Coordinates of C-alpha atoms in Angstrom, one line a residue:
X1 CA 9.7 18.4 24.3
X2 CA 11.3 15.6 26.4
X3 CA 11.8 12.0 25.3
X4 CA 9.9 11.2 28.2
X5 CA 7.2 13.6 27.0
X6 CA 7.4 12.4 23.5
X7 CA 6.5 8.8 24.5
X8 CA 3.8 9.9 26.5
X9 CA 2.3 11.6 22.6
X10 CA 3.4 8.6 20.6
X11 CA 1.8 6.1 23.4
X12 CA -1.4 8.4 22.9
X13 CA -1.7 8.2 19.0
X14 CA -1.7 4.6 19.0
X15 CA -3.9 1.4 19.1
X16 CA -4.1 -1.0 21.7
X17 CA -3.3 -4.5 20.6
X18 CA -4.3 -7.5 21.9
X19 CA -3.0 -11.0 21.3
X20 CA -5.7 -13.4 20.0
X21 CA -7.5 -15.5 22.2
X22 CA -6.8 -19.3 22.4
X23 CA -9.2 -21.6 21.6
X24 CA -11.4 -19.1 19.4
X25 CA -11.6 -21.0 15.9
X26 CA -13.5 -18.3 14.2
X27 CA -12.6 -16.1 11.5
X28 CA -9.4 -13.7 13.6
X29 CA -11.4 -11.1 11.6
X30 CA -14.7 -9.8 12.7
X31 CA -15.6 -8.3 9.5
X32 CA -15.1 -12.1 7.7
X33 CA -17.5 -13.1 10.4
X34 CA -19.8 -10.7 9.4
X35 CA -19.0 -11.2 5.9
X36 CA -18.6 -7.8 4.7
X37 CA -16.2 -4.4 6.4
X38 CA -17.8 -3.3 8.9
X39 CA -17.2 -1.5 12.0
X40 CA -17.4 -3.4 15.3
X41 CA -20.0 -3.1 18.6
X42 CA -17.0 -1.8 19.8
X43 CA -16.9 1.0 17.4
X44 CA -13.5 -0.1 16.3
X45 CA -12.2 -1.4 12.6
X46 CA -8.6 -2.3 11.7
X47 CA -6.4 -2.2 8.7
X48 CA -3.2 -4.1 8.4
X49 CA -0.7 -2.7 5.7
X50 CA 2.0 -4.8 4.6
X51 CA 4.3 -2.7 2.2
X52 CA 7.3 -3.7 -0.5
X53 CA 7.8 -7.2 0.7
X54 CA 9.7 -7.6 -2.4
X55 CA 11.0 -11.6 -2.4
X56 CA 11.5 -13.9 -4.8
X57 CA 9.3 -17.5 -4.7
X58 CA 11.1 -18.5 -1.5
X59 CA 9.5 -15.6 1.1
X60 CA 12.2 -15.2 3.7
X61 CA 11.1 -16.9 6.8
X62 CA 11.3 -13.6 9.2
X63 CA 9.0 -12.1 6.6
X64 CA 6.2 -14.6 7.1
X65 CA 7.1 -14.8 11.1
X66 CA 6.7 -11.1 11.1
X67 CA 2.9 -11.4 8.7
X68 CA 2.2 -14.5 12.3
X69 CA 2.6 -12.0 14.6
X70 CA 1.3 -9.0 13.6
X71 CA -2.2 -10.9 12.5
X72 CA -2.1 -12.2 16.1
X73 CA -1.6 -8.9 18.0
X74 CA -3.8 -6.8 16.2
X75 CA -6.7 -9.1 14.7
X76 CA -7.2 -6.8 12.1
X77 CA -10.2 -6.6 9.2
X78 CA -8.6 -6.8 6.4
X79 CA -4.6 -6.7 5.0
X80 CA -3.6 -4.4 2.3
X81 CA -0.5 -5.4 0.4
X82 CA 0.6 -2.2 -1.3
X83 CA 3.0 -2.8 -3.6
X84 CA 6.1 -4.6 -4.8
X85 CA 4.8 -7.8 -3.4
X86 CA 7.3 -9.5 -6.1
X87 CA 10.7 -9.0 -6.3
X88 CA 10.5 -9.0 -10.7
X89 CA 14.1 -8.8 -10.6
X90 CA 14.6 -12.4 -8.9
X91 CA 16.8 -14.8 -11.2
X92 CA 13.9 -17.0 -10.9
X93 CA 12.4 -14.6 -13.7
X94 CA 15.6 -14.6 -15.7
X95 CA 13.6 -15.9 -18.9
X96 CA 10.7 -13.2 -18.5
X97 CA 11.9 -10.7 -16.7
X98 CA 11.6 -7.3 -18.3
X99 CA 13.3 -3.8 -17.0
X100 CA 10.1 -1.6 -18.0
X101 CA 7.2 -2.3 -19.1
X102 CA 7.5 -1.1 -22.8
X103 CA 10.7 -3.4 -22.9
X104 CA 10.6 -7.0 -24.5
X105 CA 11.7 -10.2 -21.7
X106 CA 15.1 -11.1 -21.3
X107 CA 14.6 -14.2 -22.8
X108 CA 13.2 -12.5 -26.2
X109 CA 16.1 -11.5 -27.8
X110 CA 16.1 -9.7 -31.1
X111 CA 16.9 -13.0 -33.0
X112 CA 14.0 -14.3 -31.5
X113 CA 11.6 -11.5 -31.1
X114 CA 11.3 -11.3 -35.2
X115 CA 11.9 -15.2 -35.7
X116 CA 8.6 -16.8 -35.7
X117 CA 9.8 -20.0 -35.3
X118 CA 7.7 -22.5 -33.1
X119 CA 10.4 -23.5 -31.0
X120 CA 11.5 -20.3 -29.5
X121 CA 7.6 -19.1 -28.9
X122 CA 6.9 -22.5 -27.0
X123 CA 10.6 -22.2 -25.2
X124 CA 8.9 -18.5 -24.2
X125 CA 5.8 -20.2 -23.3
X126 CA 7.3 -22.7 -21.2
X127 CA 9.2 -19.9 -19.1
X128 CA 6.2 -17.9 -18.5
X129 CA 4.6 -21.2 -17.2
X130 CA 7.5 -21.1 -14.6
X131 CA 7.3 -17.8 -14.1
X132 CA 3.4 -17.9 -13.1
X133 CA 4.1 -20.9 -10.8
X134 CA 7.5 -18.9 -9.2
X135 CA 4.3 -16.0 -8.4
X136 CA 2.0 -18.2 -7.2
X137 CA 4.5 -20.1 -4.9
X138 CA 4.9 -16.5 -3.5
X139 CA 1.8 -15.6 -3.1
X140 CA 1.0 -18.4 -1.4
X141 CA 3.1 -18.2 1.3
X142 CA 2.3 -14.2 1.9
X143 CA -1.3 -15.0 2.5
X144 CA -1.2 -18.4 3.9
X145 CA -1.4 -17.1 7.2
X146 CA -4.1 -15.0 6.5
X147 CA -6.0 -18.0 5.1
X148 CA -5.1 -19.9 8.2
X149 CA -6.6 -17.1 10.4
X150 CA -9.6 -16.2 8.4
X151 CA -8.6 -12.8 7.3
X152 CA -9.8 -11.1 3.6
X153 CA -6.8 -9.6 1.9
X154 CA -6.6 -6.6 -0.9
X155 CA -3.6 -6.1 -3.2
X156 CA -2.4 -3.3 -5.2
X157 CA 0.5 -3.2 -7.4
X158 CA 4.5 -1.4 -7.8
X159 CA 7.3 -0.9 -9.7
X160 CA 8.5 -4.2 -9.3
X161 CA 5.7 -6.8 -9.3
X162 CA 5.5 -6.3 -13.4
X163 CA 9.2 -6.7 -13.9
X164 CA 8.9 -10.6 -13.3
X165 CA 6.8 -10.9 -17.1
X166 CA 3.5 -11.1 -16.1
X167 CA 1.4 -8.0 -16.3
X168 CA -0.4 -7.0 -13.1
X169 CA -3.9 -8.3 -14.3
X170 CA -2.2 -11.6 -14.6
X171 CA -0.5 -11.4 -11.3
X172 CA -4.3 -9.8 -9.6
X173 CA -5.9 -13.3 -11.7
X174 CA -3.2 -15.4 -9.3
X175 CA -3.8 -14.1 -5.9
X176 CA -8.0 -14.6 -6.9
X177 CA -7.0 -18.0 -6.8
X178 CA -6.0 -17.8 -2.9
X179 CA -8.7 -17.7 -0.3
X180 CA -9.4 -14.2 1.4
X181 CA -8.9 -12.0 -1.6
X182 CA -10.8 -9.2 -2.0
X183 CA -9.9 -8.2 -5.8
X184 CA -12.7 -8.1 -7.9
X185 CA -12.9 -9.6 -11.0
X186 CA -12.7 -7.4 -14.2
X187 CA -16.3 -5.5 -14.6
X188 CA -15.8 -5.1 -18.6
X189 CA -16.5 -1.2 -18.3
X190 CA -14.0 1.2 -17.9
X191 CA -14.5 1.6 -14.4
X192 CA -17.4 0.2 -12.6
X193 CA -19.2 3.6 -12.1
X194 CA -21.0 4.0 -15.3
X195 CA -22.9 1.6 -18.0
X196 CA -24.4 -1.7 -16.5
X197 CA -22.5 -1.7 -13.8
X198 CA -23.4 1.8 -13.1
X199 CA -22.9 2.5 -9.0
X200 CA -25.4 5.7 -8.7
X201 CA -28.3 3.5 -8.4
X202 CA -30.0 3.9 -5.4
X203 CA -31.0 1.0 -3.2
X204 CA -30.7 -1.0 0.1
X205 CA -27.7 -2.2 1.3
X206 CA -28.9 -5.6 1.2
X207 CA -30.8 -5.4 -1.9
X208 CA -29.8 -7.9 -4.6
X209 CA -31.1 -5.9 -7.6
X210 CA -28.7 -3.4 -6.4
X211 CA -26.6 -3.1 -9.6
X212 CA -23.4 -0.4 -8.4
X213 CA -21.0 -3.1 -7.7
X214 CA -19.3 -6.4 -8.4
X215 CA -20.5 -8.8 -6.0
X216 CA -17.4 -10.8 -4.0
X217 CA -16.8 -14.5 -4.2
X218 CA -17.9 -16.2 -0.8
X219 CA -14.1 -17.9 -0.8
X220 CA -13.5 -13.8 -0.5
X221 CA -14.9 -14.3 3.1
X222 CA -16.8 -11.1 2.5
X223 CA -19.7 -12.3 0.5
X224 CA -21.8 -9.5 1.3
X225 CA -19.3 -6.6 0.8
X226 CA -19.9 -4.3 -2.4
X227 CA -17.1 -3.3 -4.6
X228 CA -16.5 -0.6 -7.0
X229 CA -13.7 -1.8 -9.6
X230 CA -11.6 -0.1 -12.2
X231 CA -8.6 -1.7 -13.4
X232 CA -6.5 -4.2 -12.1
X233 CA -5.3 -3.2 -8.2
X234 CA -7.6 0.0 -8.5
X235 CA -11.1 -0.8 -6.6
X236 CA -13.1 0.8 -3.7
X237 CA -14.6 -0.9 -0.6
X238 CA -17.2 0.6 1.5
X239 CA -16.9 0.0 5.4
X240 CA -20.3 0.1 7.2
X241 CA -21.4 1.4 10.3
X242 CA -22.2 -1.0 13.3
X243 CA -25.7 -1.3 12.7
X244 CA -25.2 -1.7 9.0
X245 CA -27.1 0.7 7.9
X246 CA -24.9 3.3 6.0
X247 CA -21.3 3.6 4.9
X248 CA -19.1 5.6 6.9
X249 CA -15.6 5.6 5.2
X250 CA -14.2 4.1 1.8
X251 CA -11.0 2.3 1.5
X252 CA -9.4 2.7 -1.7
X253 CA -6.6 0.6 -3.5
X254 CA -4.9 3.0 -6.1
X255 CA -2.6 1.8 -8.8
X256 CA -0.2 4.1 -8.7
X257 CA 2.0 3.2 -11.5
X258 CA 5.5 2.0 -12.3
X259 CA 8.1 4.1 -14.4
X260 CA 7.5 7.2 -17.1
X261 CA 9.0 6.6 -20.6
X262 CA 10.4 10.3 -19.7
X263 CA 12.7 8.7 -16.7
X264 CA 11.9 8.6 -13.0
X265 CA 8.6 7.0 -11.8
X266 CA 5.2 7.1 -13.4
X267 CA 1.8 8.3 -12.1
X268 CA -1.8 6.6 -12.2
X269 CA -3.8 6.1 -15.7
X270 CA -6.1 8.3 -16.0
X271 CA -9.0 6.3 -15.5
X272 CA -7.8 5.1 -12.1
X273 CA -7.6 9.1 -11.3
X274 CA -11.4 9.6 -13.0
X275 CA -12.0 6.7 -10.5
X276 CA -10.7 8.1 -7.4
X277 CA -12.3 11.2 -8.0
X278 CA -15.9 10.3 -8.9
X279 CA -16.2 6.9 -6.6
X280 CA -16.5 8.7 -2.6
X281 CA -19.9 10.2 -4.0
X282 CA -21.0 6.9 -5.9
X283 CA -20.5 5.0 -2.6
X284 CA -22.9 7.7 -1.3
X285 CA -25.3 7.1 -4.2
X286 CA -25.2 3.2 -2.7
X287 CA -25.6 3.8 0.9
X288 CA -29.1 3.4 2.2
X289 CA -29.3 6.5 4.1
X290 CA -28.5 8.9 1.1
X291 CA -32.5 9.7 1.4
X292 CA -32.1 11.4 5.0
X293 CA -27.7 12.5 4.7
X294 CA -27.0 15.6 3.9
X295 CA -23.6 14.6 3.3
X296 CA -23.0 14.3 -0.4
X297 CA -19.6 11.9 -0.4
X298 CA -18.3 8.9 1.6
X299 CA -14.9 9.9 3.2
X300 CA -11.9 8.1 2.1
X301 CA -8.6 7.0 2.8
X302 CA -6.6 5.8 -0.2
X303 CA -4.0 3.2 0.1
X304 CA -1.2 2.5 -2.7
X305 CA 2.5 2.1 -3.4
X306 CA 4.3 5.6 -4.5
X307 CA 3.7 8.7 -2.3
X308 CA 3.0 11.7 -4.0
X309 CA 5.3 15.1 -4.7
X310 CA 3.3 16.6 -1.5
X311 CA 5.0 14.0 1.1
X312 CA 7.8 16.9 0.8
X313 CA 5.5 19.1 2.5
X314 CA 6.5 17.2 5.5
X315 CA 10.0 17.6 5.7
X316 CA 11.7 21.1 6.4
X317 CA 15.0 21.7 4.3
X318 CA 17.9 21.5 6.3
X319 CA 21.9 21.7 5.9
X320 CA 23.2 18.6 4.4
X321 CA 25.7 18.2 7.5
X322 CA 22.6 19.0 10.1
X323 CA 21.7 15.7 12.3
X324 CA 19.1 13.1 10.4
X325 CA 19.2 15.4 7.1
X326 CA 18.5 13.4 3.8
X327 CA 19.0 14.4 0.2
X328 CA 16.1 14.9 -1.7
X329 CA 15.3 12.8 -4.6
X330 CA 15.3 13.5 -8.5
X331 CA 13.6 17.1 -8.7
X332 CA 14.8 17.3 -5.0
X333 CA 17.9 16.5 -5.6
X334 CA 20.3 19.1 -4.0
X335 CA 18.9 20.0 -1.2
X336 CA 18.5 18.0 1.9
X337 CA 15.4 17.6 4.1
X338 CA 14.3 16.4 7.7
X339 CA 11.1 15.6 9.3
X340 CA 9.1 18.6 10.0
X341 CA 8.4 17.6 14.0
X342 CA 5.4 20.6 13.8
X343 CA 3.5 18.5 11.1
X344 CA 4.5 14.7 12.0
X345 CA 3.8 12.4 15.2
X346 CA 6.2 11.4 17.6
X347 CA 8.5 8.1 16.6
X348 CA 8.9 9.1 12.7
X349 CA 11.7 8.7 11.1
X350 CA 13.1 9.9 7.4
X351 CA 15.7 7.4 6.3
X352 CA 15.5 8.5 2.2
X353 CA 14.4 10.6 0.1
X354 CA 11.5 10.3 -0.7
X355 CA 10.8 8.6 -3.8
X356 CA 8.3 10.2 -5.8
X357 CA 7.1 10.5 -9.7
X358 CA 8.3 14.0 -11.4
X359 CA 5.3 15.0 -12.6
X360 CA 2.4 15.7 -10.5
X361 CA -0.3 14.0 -12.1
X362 CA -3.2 15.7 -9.7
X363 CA -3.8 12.9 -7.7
X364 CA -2.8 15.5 -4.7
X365 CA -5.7 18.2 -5.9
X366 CA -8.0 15.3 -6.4
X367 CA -7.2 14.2 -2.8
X368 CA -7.9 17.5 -1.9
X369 CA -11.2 18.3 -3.3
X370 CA -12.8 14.8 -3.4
X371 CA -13.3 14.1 0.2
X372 CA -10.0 12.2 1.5
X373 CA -9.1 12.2 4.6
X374 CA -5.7 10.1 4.4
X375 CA -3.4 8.4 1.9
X376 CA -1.1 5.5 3.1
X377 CA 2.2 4.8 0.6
X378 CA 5.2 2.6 0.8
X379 CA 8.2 2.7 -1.7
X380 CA 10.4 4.1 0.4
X381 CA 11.9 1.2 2.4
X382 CA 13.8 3.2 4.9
X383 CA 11.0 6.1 5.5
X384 CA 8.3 5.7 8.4
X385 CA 6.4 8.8 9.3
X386 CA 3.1 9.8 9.9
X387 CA 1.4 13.7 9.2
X388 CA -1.0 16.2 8.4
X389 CA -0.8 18.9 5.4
X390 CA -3.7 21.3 5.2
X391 CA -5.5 21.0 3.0
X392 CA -8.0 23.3 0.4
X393 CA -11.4 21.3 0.8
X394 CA -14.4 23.4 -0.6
X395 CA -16.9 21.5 1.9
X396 CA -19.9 20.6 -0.1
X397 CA -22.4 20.6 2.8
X398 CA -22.7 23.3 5.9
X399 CA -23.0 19.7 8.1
X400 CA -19.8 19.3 7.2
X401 CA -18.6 22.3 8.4
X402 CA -19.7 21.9 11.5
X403 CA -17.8 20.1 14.7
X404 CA -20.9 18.1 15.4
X405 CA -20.9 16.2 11.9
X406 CA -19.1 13.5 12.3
X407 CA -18.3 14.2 7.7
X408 CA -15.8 16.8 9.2
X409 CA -12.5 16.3 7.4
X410 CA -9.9 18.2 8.5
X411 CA -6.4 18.3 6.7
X412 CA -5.3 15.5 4.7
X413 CA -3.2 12.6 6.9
X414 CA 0.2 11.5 5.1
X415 CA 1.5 7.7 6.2
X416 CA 4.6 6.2 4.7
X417 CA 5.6 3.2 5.7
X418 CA 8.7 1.3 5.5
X419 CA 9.3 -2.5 4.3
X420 CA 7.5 -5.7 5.7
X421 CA 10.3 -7.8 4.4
X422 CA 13.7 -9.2 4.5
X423 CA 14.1 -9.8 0.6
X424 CA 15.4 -6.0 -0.1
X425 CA 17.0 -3.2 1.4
X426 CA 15.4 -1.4 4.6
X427 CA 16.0 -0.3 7.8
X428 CA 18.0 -2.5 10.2
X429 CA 15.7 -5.8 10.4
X430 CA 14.3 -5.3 14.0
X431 CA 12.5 -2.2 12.4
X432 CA 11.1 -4.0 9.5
X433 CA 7.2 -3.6 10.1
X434 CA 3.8 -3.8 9.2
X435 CA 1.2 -0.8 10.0
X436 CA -1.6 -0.7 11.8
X437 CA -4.5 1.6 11.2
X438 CA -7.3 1.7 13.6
X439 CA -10.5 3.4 13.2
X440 CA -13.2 4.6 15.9
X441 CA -16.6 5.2 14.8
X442 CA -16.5 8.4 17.1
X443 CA -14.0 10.1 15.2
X444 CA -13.5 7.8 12.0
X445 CA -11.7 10.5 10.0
X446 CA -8.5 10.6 12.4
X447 CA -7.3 7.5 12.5
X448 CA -4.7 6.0 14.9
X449 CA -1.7 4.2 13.7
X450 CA 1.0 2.2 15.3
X451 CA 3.7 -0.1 13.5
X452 CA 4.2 -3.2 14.6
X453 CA 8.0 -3.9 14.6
X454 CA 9.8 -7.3 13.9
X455 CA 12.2 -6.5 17.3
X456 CA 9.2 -5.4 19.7
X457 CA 6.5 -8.3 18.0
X458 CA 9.4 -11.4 17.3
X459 CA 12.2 -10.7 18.6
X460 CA 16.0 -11.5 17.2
X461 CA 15.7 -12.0 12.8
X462 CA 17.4 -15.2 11.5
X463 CA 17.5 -14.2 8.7
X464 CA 21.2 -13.0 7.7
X465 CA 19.7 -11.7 3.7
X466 CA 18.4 -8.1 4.9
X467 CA 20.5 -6.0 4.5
X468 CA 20.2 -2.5 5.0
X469 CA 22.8 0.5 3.6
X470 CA 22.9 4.4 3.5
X471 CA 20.9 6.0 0.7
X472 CA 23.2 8.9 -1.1
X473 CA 23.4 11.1 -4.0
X474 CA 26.4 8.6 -5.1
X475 CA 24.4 5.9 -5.0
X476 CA 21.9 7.1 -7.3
X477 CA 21.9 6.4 -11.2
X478 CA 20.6 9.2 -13.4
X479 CA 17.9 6.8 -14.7
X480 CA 15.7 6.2 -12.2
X481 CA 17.5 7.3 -8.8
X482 CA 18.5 4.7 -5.9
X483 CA 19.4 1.2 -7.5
X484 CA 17.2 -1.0 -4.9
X485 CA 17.9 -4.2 -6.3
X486 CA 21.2 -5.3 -5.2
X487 CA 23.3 -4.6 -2.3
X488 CA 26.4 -2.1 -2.8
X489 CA 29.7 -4.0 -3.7
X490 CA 33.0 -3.4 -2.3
X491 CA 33.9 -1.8 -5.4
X492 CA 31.2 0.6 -5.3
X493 CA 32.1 1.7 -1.8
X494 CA 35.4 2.6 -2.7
X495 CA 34.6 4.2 -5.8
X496 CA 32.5 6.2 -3.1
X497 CA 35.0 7.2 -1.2
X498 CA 37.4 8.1 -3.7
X499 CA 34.8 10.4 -5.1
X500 CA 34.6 12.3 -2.1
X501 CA 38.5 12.7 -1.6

């Protein structure tokens, strides 16, 4: 195929954008002026994903100029952070900061972890304080222009958010405090779709005795959007059909975990795996047209920070010296991979391994078998490709089956998208990005994606602190794999290169 012929594919797989129009002081989103997701009378709905921003409490400037612009072109439904939001590892955390989650704070030494001495736990107390306010001031300027534009926001969590001392309830308990968001408070159950806030009831959409979901605060800007919840950045959220009468996909925000006691990354808990299994049927239960559908399950996509072991499927091993090949990571250490051009879309690009946990946990087989249609990760900074894996669906109902039901799920779409910020390592800073993800009522199960990137939207980054370095076997430690959190040193490099004399 042709470069010419590939830009042709690439310009057909995504979105139109459109800048906002002067003048118009309403909500930017037209689901906040509806006040709940919901697909337009155009028969359009747009997701923004903004992955691994990773700062410290003073957001890099090109960062928040790159959130401006991409709100503005794409005047999308809702944002989804997915991950890594905070940069744990800032000094600004010195005093709390903690490597793993099982690990006591930097500023807890042994001394003071078994003295019980009043002075040392309100010296602790006093750093947390700063830590919380070091979050906030983050936080704050992330989603400040959402708040100026009207625009709900959802958050899930990392491998890095944690590190800073605060545990991800705590940091989910901050961003409630901003306008827009969409994480709902803690139900009390274990997961929202069972006990008193059991969501198989049946009932209207609009009926207030409806008891399958936590209700959203108005300063949410979706006061009439339902929510299933399960544990702190794991929750569902419905999107409704034009007319409002039945939901038509779920977007799902999935904890994925931070690091395994056993090394490498860890995997979901496994209530937030019971949850993703059982909740695309209890949004069915919940929609007001379960009487007449023969479809027994709401279609999802799931959005959250690591991909999964099956992301491999994507790639196609090559020779380590072939053009564009990239060493595999931990368990796929060894060999070297490119993108599989048969299974991706046009403008993908593989600049890492990618980073995934070692065990398969079964999130891929729930995927599989529990009526997803797409999963969208970030993690890997450098990594920006978009494809489909077949899939082994038993299809519950002969509708689906067929081409006319608009429940047909094909194979399962892959995204992984590469860093919205200038705080950590990436690509080159004109290809920072955030994603777009459009959806048409006509086909709502193939979704069109574009990213939006910091050269093509901005222009020329100020910023001189991204930075952005090749990822090798070298420069992995045995722990975990790629150290992410400081740029390579002179003396590194050289050690390097003398390793490979």
């Amino acid at each position: 195929m042709t470069e010419l012929q590939n830009a042709a594919k690439a310009a057909a797989t995504r979105p139109r954008i459109q800048p906002a129009e002067e003048g118009d002081d309403r909500p930017l989103s037209v689901s906040a002026r509806l006040g709940r997701l919901q697909f337009h009378q155009s028969g359009k709905f747009r997701v923004l994903q903004l992955a691994d921003i990773q700062d410290g409490p003073k957001v890099s400037k090109d960062t928040v100029k790159l959130i401006e612009a991409s709100l503005d072109a794409t005047r999308p439904d809702i944002v989804i952070f997915t991950g890594n939001q905070i940069a744990g590892y800032d000094p600004a955390y010195a005093q709390t900061t903690r490597k793993r989650r099982w690990s006591a704070a930097a500023g807890i030494s042994s001394k003071t972890a078994s003295s019980k001495s009043s002075e040392a736990s309100e010296r602790f107390e006093a750093a947390l304080e700063r830590t919380c306010a070091s979050v906030r001031a983050t936080v704050e300027q992330l989603v400040r222009p959402l708040a100026d534009r009207g625009i709900p926001w959802a958050v899930t969590f990392g491998n890095h958010d944690f590190q800073c001392g605060l545990s991800n309830a705590e940091i989910e308990s901050i961003c409630r405090e901003f306008p827009g968001c969409v994480n709902p408070e803690p139900t009390g159950g274990e997961s929202g779709l069972g006990g008193a806030n059991s969501a198989n009831s049946v009932g209207s959409m609009d009926s207030a005795e409806d008891a399958g979901f936590v209700q959203l605060r108005a300063e949410s800007y979706l006061p009439n959007q339902r929510v299933f919840a399960c544990e702190p950045g794991t929750f569902a959220l419905p999107v409704a059909d034009v007319d409002h009468t039945t939901s038509v996909l779920g977007l799902v925000l999935l904890d994925s975990g931070d690091y395994a006691r056993s090394g490498g990354y860890g995997s979901p808990s496994a209530e937030a795996l019971r949850f993703l299994a059982e909740v695309p049927k209890a949004m069915r239960a919940q929609s007001q047209e379960i009487g007449r559908s023969q479809e027994p399950a709401v279609p999802c996509m799931v959005f959250q920070h690591f991909p999964v072991q099956q992301y491999y499927q994507l790639l196609k091993p090559a020779a380590a010296n072939a053009a564009r090949a990239i060493e595999g990571y931990r368990n796929f250490a060894g060999k070297h991979y490119v993108l599989d051009e048969e299974k991706t879309l046009p403008g993908s690009y593989l600049g890492e391994g990618v980073s995934c946990p070692d065990a398969d946990s079964g999130e891929f087989a729930i995927l599989e078998q529990h009526d997803y249609f797409a999963i969208s990760a970030g993690h890997d900074h450098r990594n920006a490709f978009v494809g489909t894996v077949p899939v082994s669906r038993e299809m519950a109902s002969a509708d689906a089956q067929t081409a006319a039901s608009p429940g047909k799920v094909g194979g399962l779409m892959m995204i992984a998208s590469p860093t919205s910020g200038f705080g950590s390592y990436g690509p080159v800073p004109q290809k920072r990005a955030a994603r777009l993800i459009e959806f048409d009522i006509r086909h709502p199960y193939e979704p069109r994606t574009q990213l939006l990137e910091y050269g093509e939207l901005v222009g020329k980054p100020s910023a001189g602190k991204a930075y952005a370095y090749g990822m090798t076997s070298e420069s992995k430690p045995e722990s975990e794999g790629v150290d992410l959190l400081h740029r390579p040193t002179w003396w590194s490099k050289l050690l390097t290169w003398l390793r490979k004399k």
